[in-house]
Amino acid sequence: EVQLVESGGGLVQAGGSLRLSCTVSGFSLDEYAIGWFRQAPGKEREGVSCFSRSHGSTYYATSVKGRFTVSTDNAKNTVYLQMNSLKPEDTAVYYCAAASESARWFKMVANNFHSWGQGTQVTVSS
C-alpha cells in the first residue's frame, strides 16, 4: 500500500525556517516522482516543488525558488522540504504526493499526483 506521511510543520516567525519531512512506504523513491503542495484557507492547492530521483530533476515554484530546497534520505525513504526565509504568505497546509513517472509531474498540477499524505500545518507569523 502506497503511503505518505508528512511531519515537521509548526508555528514560526517571519524570516525563520522549518524542515518538513515526507516519509513514504509501499514504494521506493526511484519509482515515483514526489511533489510538495500547499493549500491556504480559501485558496486552491498549489505546487511548491517536485522532484524525480530517477530523472535527477527538481523544480520549484517561482514563489519559493531560492528559499525552499528539496533533499532526500533514501535509507529512510524520506523526502525533506527545507524552508528558509519564511513569509506570512507561506502559511498553509503542506502536502506531499506521489506521481507516476509517466505523468506530467513536472507541471506540479495536483491532478497528476495519485497518492497524498494527510498534510502538516505551517503557520508563519509576521
mmCIF file of C-alpha atoms in Angstrom:
data_model
loop_
_atom_site.group_PDB
_atom_site.id
_atom_site.type_symbol
_atom_site.label_atom_id
_atom_site.label_comp_id
_atom_site.label_asym_id
_atom_site.label_seq_id
_atom_site.Cartn_x
_atom_site.Cartn_y
_atom_site.Cartn_z
ATOM 1 C CA GLU A 1 0.000 0.000 0.000
ATOM 2 C CA VAL A 2 1.344 3.404 -1.002
ATOM 3 C CA GLN A 3 1.506 5.791 1.958
ATOM 4 C CA LEU A 4 2.977 9.218 2.542
ATOM 5 C CA VAL A 5 3.225 10.831 5.960
ATOM 6 C CA GLU A 6 4.221 14.465 6.467
ATOM 7 C CA SER A 7 5.648 15.935 9.631
ATOM 8 C CA GLY A 8 7.584 18.963 10.795
ATOM 9 C CA GLY A 9 5.026 21.706 10.493
ATOM 10 C CA GLY A 10 4.552 24.316 13.166
ATOM 11 C CA LEU A 11 4.478 27.983 14.046
ATOM 12 C CA VAL A 12 7.455 30.122 13.127
ATOM 13 C CA GLN A 13 8.153 33.839 12.882
ATOM 14 C CA ALA A 14 8.712 35.522 9.557
ATOM 15 C CA GLY A 15 12.298 35.026 8.448
ATOM 16 C CA GLY A 16 12.552 31.718 10.258
ATOM 17 C CA SER A 17 12.996 28.189 8.968
ATOM 18 C CA LEU A 18 11.243 24.847 9.106
ATOM 19 C CA ARG A 19 12.030 21.467 7.652
ATOM 20 C CA LEU A 20 9.152 19.283 6.576
ATOM 21 C CA SER A 21 9.521 15.538 6.194
ATOM 22 C CA CYS A 22 7.603 13.180 3.943
ATOM 23 C CA THR A 23 8.171 9.537 4.783
ATOM 24 C CA VAL A 24 6.918 7.136 2.159
ATOM 25 C CA SER A 25 6.123 3.439 2.255
ATOM 26 C CA GLY A 26 4.882 0.906 -0.234
ATOM 27 C CA PHE A 27 7.236 2.193 -2.919
ATOM 28 C CA SER A 28 10.776 3.443 -3.349
ATOM 29 C CA LEU A 29 11.794 6.957 -4.282
ATOM 30 C CA ASP A 30 13.025 5.578 -7.604
ATOM 31 C CA GLU A 31 9.513 4.573 -8.640
ATOM 32 C CA TYR A 32 7.532 7.777 -8.328
ATOM 33 C CA ALA A 33 8.060 11.487 -8.564
ATOM 34 C CA ILE A 34 7.377 13.361 -5.326
ATOM 35 C CA GLY A 35 5.674 16.712 -5.147
ATOM 36 C CA TRP A 36 5.148 19.207 -2.369
ATOM 37 C CA PHE A 37 1.942 21.210 -2.459
ATOM 38 C CA ARG A 38 0.303 23.694 -0.155
ATOM 39 C CA GLN A 39 -3.174 24.986 0.393
ATOM 40 C CA ALA A 40 -4.063 28.130 2.259
ATOM 41 C CA PRO A 41 -7.609 28.797 3.506
ATOM 42 C CA GLY A 42 -9.878 29.830 0.659
ATOM 43 C CA LYS A 43 -7.226 29.151 -1.963
ATOM 44 C CA GLU A 44 -6.551 26.383 -4.406
ATOM 45 C CA ARG A 45 -3.861 23.821 -3.792
ATOM 46 C CA GLU A 46 -0.651 24.971 -5.436
ATOM 47 C CA GLY A 47 2.535 23.191 -6.332
ATOM 48 C CA VAL A 48 5.615 24.175 -4.348
ATOM 49 C CA SER A 49 8.233 21.766 -5.599
ATOM 50 C CA CYS A 50 8.575 18.411 -7.263
ATOM 51 C CA PHE A 51 11.405 16.088 -7.996
ATOM 52 C CA SER A 52 12.163 12.786 -9.595
ATOM 53 C CA ARG A 53 15.124 10.778 -8.376
ATOM 54 C CA SER A 54 15.130 8.635 -11.455
ATOM 55 C CA HIS A 55 15.132 11.716 -13.695
ATOM 56 C CA GLY A 56 17.503 13.621 -11.454
ATOM 57 C CA SER A 57 15.338 16.724 -11.788
ATOM 58 C CA THR A 58 13.907 19.133 -9.234
ATOM 59 C CA TYR A 59 11.536 22.004 -9.883
ATOM 60 C CA TYR A 60 10.397 24.852 -7.674
ATOM 61 C CA ALA A 61 7.559 27.315 -7.881
ATOM 62 C CA THR A 62 8.716 30.854 -8.554
ATOM 63 C CA SER A 63 7.357 31.982 -5.189
ATOM 64 C CA VAL A 64 9.701 29.691 -3.256
ATOM 65 C CA LYS A 65 12.733 29.437 -5.518
ATOM 66 C CA GLY A 66 15.892 30.300 -3.627
ATOM 67 C CA ARG A 67 14.189 29.827 -0.257
ATOM 68 C CA PHE A 68 12.994 26.194 -0.317
ATOM 69 C CA THR A 69 15.148 23.153 -1.004
ATOM 70 C CA VAL A 70 14.221 19.514 -1.504
ATOM 71 C CA SER A 71 16.502 16.731 -0.327
ATOM 72 C CA THR A 72 16.173 13.029 0.310
ATOM 73 C CA ASP A 73 17.367 10.331 2.647
ATOM 74 C CA ASN A 74 16.951 7.169 0.637
ATOM 75 C CA ALA A 75 17.780 4.912 3.558
ATOM 76 C CA LYS A 76 14.836 6.404 5.419
ATOM 77 C CA ASN A 77 12.565 6.679 2.368
ATOM 78 C CA THR A 78 12.119 10.285 3.326
ATOM 79 C CA VAL A 79 11.906 13.487 1.334
ATOM 80 C CA TYR A 80 12.591 16.791 3.047
ATOM 81 C CA LEU A 81 11.457 20.289 2.244
ATOM 82 C CA GLN A 82 13.785 22.806 3.863
ATOM 83 C CA MET A 83 12.012 26.143 4.067
ATOM 84 C CA ASN A 84 14.080 29.225 4.835
ATOM 85 C CA SER A 85 13.266 32.921 4.969
ATOM 86 C CA LEU A 86 9.640 32.083 5.592
ATOM 87 C CA LYS A 87 6.989 34.691 4.922
ATOM 88 C CA PRO A 88 3.435 35.036 6.248
ATOM 89 C CA GLU A 89 2.175 34.168 2.773
ATOM 90 C CA ASP A 90 3.813 30.741 3.127
ATOM 91 C CA THR A 91 1.184 29.890 5.739
ATOM 92 C CA ALA A 92 -0.737 26.846 4.531
ATOM 93 C CA VAL A 93 -1.251 23.142 4.977
ATOM 94 C CA TYR A 94 1.608 21.415 3.204
ATOM 95 C CA TYR A 95 1.167 18.083 1.492
ATOM 96 C CA CYS A 96 3.481 15.646 -0.202
ATOM 97 C CA ALA A 97 2.243 13.493 -3.025
ATOM 98 C CA ALA A 98 3.429 10.816 -5.427
ATOM 99 C CA ALA A 99 3.060 10.705 -9.191
ATOM 100 C CA SER A 100 3.873 8.079 -11.754
ATOM 101 C CA GLU A 101 6.944 8.829 -13.830
ATOM 102 C CA SER A 102 4.710 8.761 -16.895
ATOM 103 C CA ALA A 103 2.500 11.533 -15.518
ATOM 104 C CA ARG A 104 3.332 15.147 -16.179
ATOM 105 C CA TRP A 105 4.536 15.552 -12.590
ATOM 106 C CA PHE A 106 6.902 18.377 -13.532
ATOM 107 C CA LYS A 107 3.883 20.579 -14.207
ATOM 108 C CA MET A 108 3.185 20.489 -10.447
ATOM 109 C CA VAL A 109 -0.513 20.038 -11.080
ATOM 110 C CA ALA A 110 -2.293 18.285 -8.233
ATOM 111 C CA ASN A 111 -4.423 16.109 -10.518
ATOM 112 C CA ASN A 112 -1.302 14.407 -11.853
ATOM 113 C CA PHE A 113 -0.465 13.026 -8.403
ATOM 114 C CA HIS A 114 -2.245 9.853 -7.331
ATOM 115 C CA SER A 115 -1.343 9.455 -3.665
ATOM 116 C CA TRP A 116 -1.310 12.068 -0.924
ATOM 117 C CA GLY A 117 -0.286 12.481 2.665
ATOM 118 C CA GLN A 118 -2.549 13.936 5.310
ATOM 119 C CA GLY A 119 -0.823 17.318 5.372
ATOM 120 C CA THR A 120 1.008 19.329 8.001
ATOM 121 C CA GLN A 121 0.184 22.890 9.052
ATOM 122 C CA VAL A 122 2.766 25.625 8.617
ATOM 123 C CA THR A 123 1.974 28.996 10.151
ATOM 124 C CA VAL A 124 4.283 31.975 9.702
ATOM 125 C CA SER A 125 3.609 34.943 11.937
ATOM 126 C CA SER A 126 4.543 38.484 10.988
#
